[in-house]
Coordinates of C-alpha atoms and ligand atoms in Angstrom, one line a residue:
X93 CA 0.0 0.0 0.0
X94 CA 1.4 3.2 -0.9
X95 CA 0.4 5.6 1.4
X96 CA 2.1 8.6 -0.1
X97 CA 0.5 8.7 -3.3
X98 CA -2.2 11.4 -4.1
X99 CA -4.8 8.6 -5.8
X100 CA -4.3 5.7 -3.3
X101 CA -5.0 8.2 -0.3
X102 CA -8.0 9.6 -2.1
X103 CA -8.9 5.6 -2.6
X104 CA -8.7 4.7 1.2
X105 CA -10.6 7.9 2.2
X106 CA -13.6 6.8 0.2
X107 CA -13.2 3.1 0.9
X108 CA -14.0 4.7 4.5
X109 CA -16.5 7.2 3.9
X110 CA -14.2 10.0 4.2
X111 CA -12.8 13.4 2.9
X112 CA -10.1 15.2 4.2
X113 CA -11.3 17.3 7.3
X114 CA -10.1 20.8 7.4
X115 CA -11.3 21.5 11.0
X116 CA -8.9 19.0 11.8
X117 CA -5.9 20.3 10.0
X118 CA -5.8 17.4 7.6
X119 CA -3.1 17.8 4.8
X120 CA -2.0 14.4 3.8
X121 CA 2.1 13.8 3.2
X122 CA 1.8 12.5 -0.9
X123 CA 5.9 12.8 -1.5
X124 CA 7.3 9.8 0.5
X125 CA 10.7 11.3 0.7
X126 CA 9.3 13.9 3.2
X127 CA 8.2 11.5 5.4
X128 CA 11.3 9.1 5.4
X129 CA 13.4 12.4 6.1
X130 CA 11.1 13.4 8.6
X131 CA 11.1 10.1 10.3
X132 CA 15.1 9.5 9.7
X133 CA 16.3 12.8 11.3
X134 CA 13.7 11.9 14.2
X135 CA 15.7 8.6 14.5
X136 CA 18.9 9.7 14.3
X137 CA 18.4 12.3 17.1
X138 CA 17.2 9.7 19.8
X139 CA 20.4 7.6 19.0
X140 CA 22.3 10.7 19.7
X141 CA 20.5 10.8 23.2
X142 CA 20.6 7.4 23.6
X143 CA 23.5 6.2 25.7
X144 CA 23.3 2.5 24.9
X145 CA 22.9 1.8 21.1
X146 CA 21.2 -1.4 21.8
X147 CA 18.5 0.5 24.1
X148 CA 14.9 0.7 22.6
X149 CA 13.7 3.8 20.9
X150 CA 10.2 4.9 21.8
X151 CA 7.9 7.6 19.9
X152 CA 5.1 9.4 20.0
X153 CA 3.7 10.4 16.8
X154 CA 0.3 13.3 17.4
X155 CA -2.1 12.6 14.1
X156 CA -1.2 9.5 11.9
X157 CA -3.8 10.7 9.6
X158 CA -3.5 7.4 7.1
X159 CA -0.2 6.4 8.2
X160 CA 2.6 8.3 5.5
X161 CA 5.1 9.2 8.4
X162 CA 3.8 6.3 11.0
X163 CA 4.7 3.6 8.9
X164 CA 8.4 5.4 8.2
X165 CA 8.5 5.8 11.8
X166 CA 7.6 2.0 12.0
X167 CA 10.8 1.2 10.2
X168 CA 13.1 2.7 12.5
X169 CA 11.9 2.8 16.2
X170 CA 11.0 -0.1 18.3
X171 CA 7.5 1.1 19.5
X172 CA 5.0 3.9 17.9
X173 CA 2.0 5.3 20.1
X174 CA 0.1 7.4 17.4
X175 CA -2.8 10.0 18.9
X176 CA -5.4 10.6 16.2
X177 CA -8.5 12.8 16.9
X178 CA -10.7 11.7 14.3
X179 CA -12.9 8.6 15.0
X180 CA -13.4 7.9 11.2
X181 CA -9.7 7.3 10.4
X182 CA -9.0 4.5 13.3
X183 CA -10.5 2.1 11.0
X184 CA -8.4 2.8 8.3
X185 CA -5.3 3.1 9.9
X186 CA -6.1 -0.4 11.3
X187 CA -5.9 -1.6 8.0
X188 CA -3.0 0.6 6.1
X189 CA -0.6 -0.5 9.4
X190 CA -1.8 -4.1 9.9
X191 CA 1.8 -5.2 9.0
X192 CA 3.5 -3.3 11.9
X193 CA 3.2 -5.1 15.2
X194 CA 5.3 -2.2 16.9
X195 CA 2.0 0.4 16.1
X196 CA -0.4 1.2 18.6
X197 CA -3.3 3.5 17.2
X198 CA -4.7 5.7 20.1
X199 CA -8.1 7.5 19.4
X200 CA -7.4 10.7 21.8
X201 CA -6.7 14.3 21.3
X202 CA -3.3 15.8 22.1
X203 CA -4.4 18.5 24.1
X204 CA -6.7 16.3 26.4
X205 CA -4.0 13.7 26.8
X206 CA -2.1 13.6 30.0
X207 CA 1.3 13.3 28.6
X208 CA 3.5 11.7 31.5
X209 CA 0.2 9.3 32.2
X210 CA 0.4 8.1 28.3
X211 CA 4.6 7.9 28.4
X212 CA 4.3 5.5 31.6
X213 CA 1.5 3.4 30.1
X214 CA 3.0 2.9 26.6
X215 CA 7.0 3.6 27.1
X216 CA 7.3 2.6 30.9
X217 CA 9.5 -0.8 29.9
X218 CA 11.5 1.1 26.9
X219 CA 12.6 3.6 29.4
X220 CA 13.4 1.3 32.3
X221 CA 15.4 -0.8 30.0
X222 CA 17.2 2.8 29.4
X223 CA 16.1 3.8 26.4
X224 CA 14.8 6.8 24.8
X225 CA 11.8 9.3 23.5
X226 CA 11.0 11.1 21.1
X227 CA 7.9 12.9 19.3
X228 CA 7.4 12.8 15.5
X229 CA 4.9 14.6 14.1
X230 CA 3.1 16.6 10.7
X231 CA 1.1 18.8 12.9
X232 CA -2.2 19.5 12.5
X233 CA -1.6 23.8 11.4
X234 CA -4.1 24.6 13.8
X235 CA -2.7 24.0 17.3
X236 CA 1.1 24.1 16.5
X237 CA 2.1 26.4 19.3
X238 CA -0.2 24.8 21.9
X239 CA 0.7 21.5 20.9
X240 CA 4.5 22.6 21.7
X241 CA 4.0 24.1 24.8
X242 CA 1.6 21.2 25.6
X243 CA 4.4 19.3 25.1
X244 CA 7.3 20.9 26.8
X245 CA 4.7 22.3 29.7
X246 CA 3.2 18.5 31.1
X247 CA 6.7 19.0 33.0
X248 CA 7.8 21.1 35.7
X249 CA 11.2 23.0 35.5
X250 CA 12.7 21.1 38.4
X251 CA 12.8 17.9 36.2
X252 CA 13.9 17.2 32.6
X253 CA 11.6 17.3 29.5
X254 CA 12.0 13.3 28.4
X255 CA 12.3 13.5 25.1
X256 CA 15.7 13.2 23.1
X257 CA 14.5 15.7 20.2
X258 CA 10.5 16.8 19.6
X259 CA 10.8 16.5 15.5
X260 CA 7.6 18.9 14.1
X261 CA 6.5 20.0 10.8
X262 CA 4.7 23.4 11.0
X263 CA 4.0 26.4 9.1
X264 CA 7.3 28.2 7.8
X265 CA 6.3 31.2 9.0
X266 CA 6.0 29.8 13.4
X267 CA 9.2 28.1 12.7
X268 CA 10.9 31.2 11.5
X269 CA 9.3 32.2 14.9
X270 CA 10.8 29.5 17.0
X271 CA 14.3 29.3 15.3
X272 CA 14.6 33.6 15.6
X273 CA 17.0 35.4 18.4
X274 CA 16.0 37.9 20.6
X275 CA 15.5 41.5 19.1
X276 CA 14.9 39.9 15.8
X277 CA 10.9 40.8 14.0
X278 CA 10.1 37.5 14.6
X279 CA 10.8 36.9 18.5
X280 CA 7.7 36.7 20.4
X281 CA 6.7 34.9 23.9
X282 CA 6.5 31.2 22.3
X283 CA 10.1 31.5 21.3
X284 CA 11.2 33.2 24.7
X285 CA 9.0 30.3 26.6
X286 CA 10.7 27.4 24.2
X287 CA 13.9 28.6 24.7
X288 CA 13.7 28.4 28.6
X289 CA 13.5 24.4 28.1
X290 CA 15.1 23.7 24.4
X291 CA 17.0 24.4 21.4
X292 CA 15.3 25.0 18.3
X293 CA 17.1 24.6 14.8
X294 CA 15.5 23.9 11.1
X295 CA 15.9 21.1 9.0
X296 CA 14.4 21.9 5.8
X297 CA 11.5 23.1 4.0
X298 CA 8.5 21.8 2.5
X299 CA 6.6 23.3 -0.1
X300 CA 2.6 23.5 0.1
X301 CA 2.7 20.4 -3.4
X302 CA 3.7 18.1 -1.3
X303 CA 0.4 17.5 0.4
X304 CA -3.6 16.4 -0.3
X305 CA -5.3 18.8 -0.3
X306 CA -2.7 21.6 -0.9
X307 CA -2.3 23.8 2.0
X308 CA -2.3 27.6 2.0
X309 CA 0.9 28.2 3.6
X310 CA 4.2 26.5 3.3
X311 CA 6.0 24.5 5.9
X312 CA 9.2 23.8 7.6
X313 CA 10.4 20.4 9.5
X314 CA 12.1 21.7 12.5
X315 CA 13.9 20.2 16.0
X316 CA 13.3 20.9 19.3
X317 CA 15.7 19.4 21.4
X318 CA 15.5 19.7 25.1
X319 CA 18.5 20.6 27.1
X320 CA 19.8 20.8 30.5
X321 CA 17.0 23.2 31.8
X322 CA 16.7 26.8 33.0
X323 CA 20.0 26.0 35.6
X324 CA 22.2 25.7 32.3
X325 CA 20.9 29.0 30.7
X326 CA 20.7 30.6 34.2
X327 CA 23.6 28.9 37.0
X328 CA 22.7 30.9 39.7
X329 CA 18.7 29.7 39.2
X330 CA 20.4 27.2 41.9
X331 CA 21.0 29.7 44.9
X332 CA 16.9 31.6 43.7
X333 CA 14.9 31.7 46.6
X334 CA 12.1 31.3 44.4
X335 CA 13.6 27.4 44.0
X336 CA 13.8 26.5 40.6
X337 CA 10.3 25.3 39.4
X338 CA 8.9 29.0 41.0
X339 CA 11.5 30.7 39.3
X340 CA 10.6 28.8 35.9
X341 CA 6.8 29.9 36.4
X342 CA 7.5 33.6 37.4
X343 CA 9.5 33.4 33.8
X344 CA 6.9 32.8 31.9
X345 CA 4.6 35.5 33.8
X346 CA 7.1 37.7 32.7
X347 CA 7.3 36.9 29.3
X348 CA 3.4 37.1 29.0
X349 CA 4.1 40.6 30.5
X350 CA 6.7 41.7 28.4
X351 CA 5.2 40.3 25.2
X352 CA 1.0 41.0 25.9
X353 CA 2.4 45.0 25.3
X354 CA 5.3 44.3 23.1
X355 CA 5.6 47.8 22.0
X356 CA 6.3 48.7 25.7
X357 CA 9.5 49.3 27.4
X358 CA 9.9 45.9 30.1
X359 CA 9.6 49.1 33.1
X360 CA 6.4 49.6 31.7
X361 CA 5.0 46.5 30.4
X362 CA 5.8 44.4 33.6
X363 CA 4.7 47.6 35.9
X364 CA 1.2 45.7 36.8
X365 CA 3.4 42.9 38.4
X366 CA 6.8 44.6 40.3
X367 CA 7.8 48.4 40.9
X368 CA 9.1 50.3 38.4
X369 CA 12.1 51.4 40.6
X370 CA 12.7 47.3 41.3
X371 CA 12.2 46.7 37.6
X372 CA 14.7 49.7 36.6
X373 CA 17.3 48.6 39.8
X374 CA 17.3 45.0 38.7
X375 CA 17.9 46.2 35.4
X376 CA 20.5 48.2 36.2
X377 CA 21.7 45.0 38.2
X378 CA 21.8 42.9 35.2
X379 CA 23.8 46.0 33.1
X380 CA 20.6 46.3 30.7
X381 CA 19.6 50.0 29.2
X382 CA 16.2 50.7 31.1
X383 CA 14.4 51.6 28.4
X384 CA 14.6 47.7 26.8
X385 CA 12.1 46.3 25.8
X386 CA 10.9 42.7 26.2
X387 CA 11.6 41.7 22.7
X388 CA 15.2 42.2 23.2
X389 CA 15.5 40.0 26.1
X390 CA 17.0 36.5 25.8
X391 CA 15.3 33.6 27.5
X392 CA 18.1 33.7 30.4
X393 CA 17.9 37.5 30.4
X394 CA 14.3 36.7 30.9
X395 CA 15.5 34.1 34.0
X396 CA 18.0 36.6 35.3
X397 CA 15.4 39.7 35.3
X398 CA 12.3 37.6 37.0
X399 CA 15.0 36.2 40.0
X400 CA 16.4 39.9 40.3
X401 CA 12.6 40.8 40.8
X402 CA 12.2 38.1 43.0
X403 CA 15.0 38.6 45.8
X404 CA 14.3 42.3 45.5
X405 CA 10.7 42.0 46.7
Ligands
SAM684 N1 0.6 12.4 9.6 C1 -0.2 12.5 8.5 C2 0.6 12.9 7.3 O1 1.8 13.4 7.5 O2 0.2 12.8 6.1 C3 -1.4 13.5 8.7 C4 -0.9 14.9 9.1 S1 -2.3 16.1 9.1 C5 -1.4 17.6 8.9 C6 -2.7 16.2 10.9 C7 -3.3 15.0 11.5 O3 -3.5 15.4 12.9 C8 -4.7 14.6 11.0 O4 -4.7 13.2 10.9 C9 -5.7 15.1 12.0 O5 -6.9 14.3 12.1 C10 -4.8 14.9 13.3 N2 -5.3 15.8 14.4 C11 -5.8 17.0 14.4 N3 -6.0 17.5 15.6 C12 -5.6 16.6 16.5 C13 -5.6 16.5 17.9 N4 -6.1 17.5 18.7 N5 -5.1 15.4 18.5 C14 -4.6 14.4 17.7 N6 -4.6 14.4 16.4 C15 -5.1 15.5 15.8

C-alpha cells in the first residue's frame, strides 16, 4: 500500500466514507521522501540521546492521519503510540498498518491527553530498560504552538523534559518564529517560553505540493531538542529563593508581561506585576539599558530579570 500517493489516499478515504477534514488540519504527506526524512532525522536524534545503542527507541507520533510518516517511523523505532483525533480514520489506519506489530493507534486528542500518564502506560518498559523518547509529528496547522507548549509544559522546571528531540513539521512562518534570536521581528513569547527548556534549529523546508489537499501556507520540518534546563541558561537559578520550578513559572509571567504590550518598554509593560524602581534597579543590576524592551531579552535575560525581581521584593 502506498500511502504517499495522491490517488491511493484519495482511494482509502472513500473506501472509509471520508474526505479530508479541514477543521482537523488534515493535509496528507503524498511525497514519501518527506516523510522518510522526517522520520530518519527523528531517529537519528534519539540515537544521539541514547547512551546505549542497543537500548529501545520509543515515539510518540500526534495525528497518523492514514499512516505516511507512521509507517516510516515503524521502520526505524521499536514502538510507535500514534494519537489521532478523528474517530473515522481509526478504521483505516487499522488496516494501512496491519503489518506493523510495533503500532499502537490511540483514538485521543493531544491537548486532552495527559502526557507523562500516556509515556508511563505505553513507554514505561523502553525507558526502564534505558532507552529513549522522542515525538514525531506533521502537525495539524491549527494547534502548533499549543501542541508545543503542551508538550514541553506537562513538565515542571525542576525535572527534565524526556524527550531526546521533539521532530515537528509546522508552518514556515512559526518556525521562523521559534528558530529567531531575541531582538529579531520574529521573537515573540512562544520563542522566549521554548527557549527556557530547548534548542530550536530547522531542518528543511517543505513546499505546500507536497500535500492532499494543498495547504495555504508553506511549511518547515524543525527540531526541538530539550536541554539541561533553566539551571544551564541561568547557573545561579540554583541559589533563587524562588527554587527553581517557581523561578521557571515567574518566567513565563514575565514573558506574558513583556510580550501581551510588546511595543512597551519591560519598566512599563511588567509595571502591573513589580515596581518600576525594582524593575529599573534590577535592570540596572543585570547592566541592561532601562528603556529595553521585552523583545530584546533573551530567555536567560528573561530568567536573570524575573530572579532579580524576586529577591528584591
Ligand atoms: N501524519 C499525516 C501525514 O503526515 O500525512 C497527517 C498529518 S495532518 C497535517 C494532521 C493530523 O492530525 C490529522 O490526521 C488530524 O486528524 C490529526 N489531528 C488534528 N487535531 C488533532 C488533535 N487535537 N489530536 C490528535 N490528532 C489530531
Amino acid at each position: 500500500m502506498n500511502l504517499c500517493n495522491r490517488t491511493e489516499v484519495k482511494r482509502l478515504l472513500d473506501k472509509y466514507g471520508l474526505a479530508p477534514r479541514k477543521g482537523y488540519g488534515q493535509n496528507f504527506l503524498i511525497n514519501p521522501a518527506v516523510p522518510q526524512m522526517i522520520a530518519e532525522n527523528s531517529y537519528t536524534m534519539s540515537l544521539s540521546g541514547n547512551l546505549d545503542n542497543n537500548a529501545p527507541c520509543g515515539v510518540i507520533e500526534i495525528g497518523p492521519g492514514v499512516g505516511a510518516l507512521t509507517s516510516c517511523l515503524a521502520q526505524y523505532y521499536d514502538k510507535v503510540a500514534a494519537l489521532e483525533i478523528d474517530k473515522g480514520l481509526i478504521p483505516l489506519l487499522e488496516e494501512s498498518m496491519r503489518d506493523f506489530d510495533n503500532v499502537k493507534i490511540i483514538c485521543q486528542d493531544v491537548m486532552e491527553t495527559d502526557i507523562p500518564a500516556l509515556i508511563e502506560e505505553e513507554f514505561g518498559d523502553i525507558i526502564e530498560q534505558g532507552g529513549s523518547l522522542s515525538v514525531c509529528a506533521n502537525l495539524p496547522y491549527y494547534i502548533t504552538s499549543p501542541v508545543i507548549m503542551k508538550l514541553l509544559e506537562s513538565f515542571s522546571f525542576s525535572e527534565s523534559v524526556p524527550f531526546s528531540s521533539i521532530t515537528v513539521m509546522i508552518q514556515t512562518e512559526v518556525a521562523d518564529r521559534l528558530v529567531s534570536e531575541a531582538g529579531s521581528g520574529e521573537y515573540g513569547a512562544v520563542t522566549a517560553a521554548v527557549r527556557l527548556r530547548a534548542d530550536v534549529k530547522k531542518i528543511f523546508n517543505v513546499s505546500a505540493g507536497n500535500f492532499y489537499p494543498i495547504p495555504k501556507v508553506s511549511s518547515s520540518v524543525i527540531s526541538i531538542i530539550p536541554h539541561g534546563g533553566i539551571s544551564q541558561l541561568y547557573p545561579m537559578a540554583k541559589d533563587s529563593p524562588l527554587g527553581i520550578d517557581r523561578l521557571g513559572k515567574k518566567t513565563c509571567e514575565l514573558i506574558s508581561l513583556a510580550f501581551g504590550q510588546r511595543r512597551k518598554t519591560i519598566v512599563n509593560s511588567a509595571a502591573s506585576a513589580y515596581p518600576k524602581e525594582l524593575i529599573v534597579k534590577s535592570l540596572r543590576n543585570l547592566g541592561l539599558r532601562e528603556d529595553i524592551r521585552g523583545e530584546r531579552l533573551s530567555a536567560s535575560d528573561f530568567l536573570a530579570l524575573a530572579d532579580n525581581l524576586n529577591r528584591g521584593l
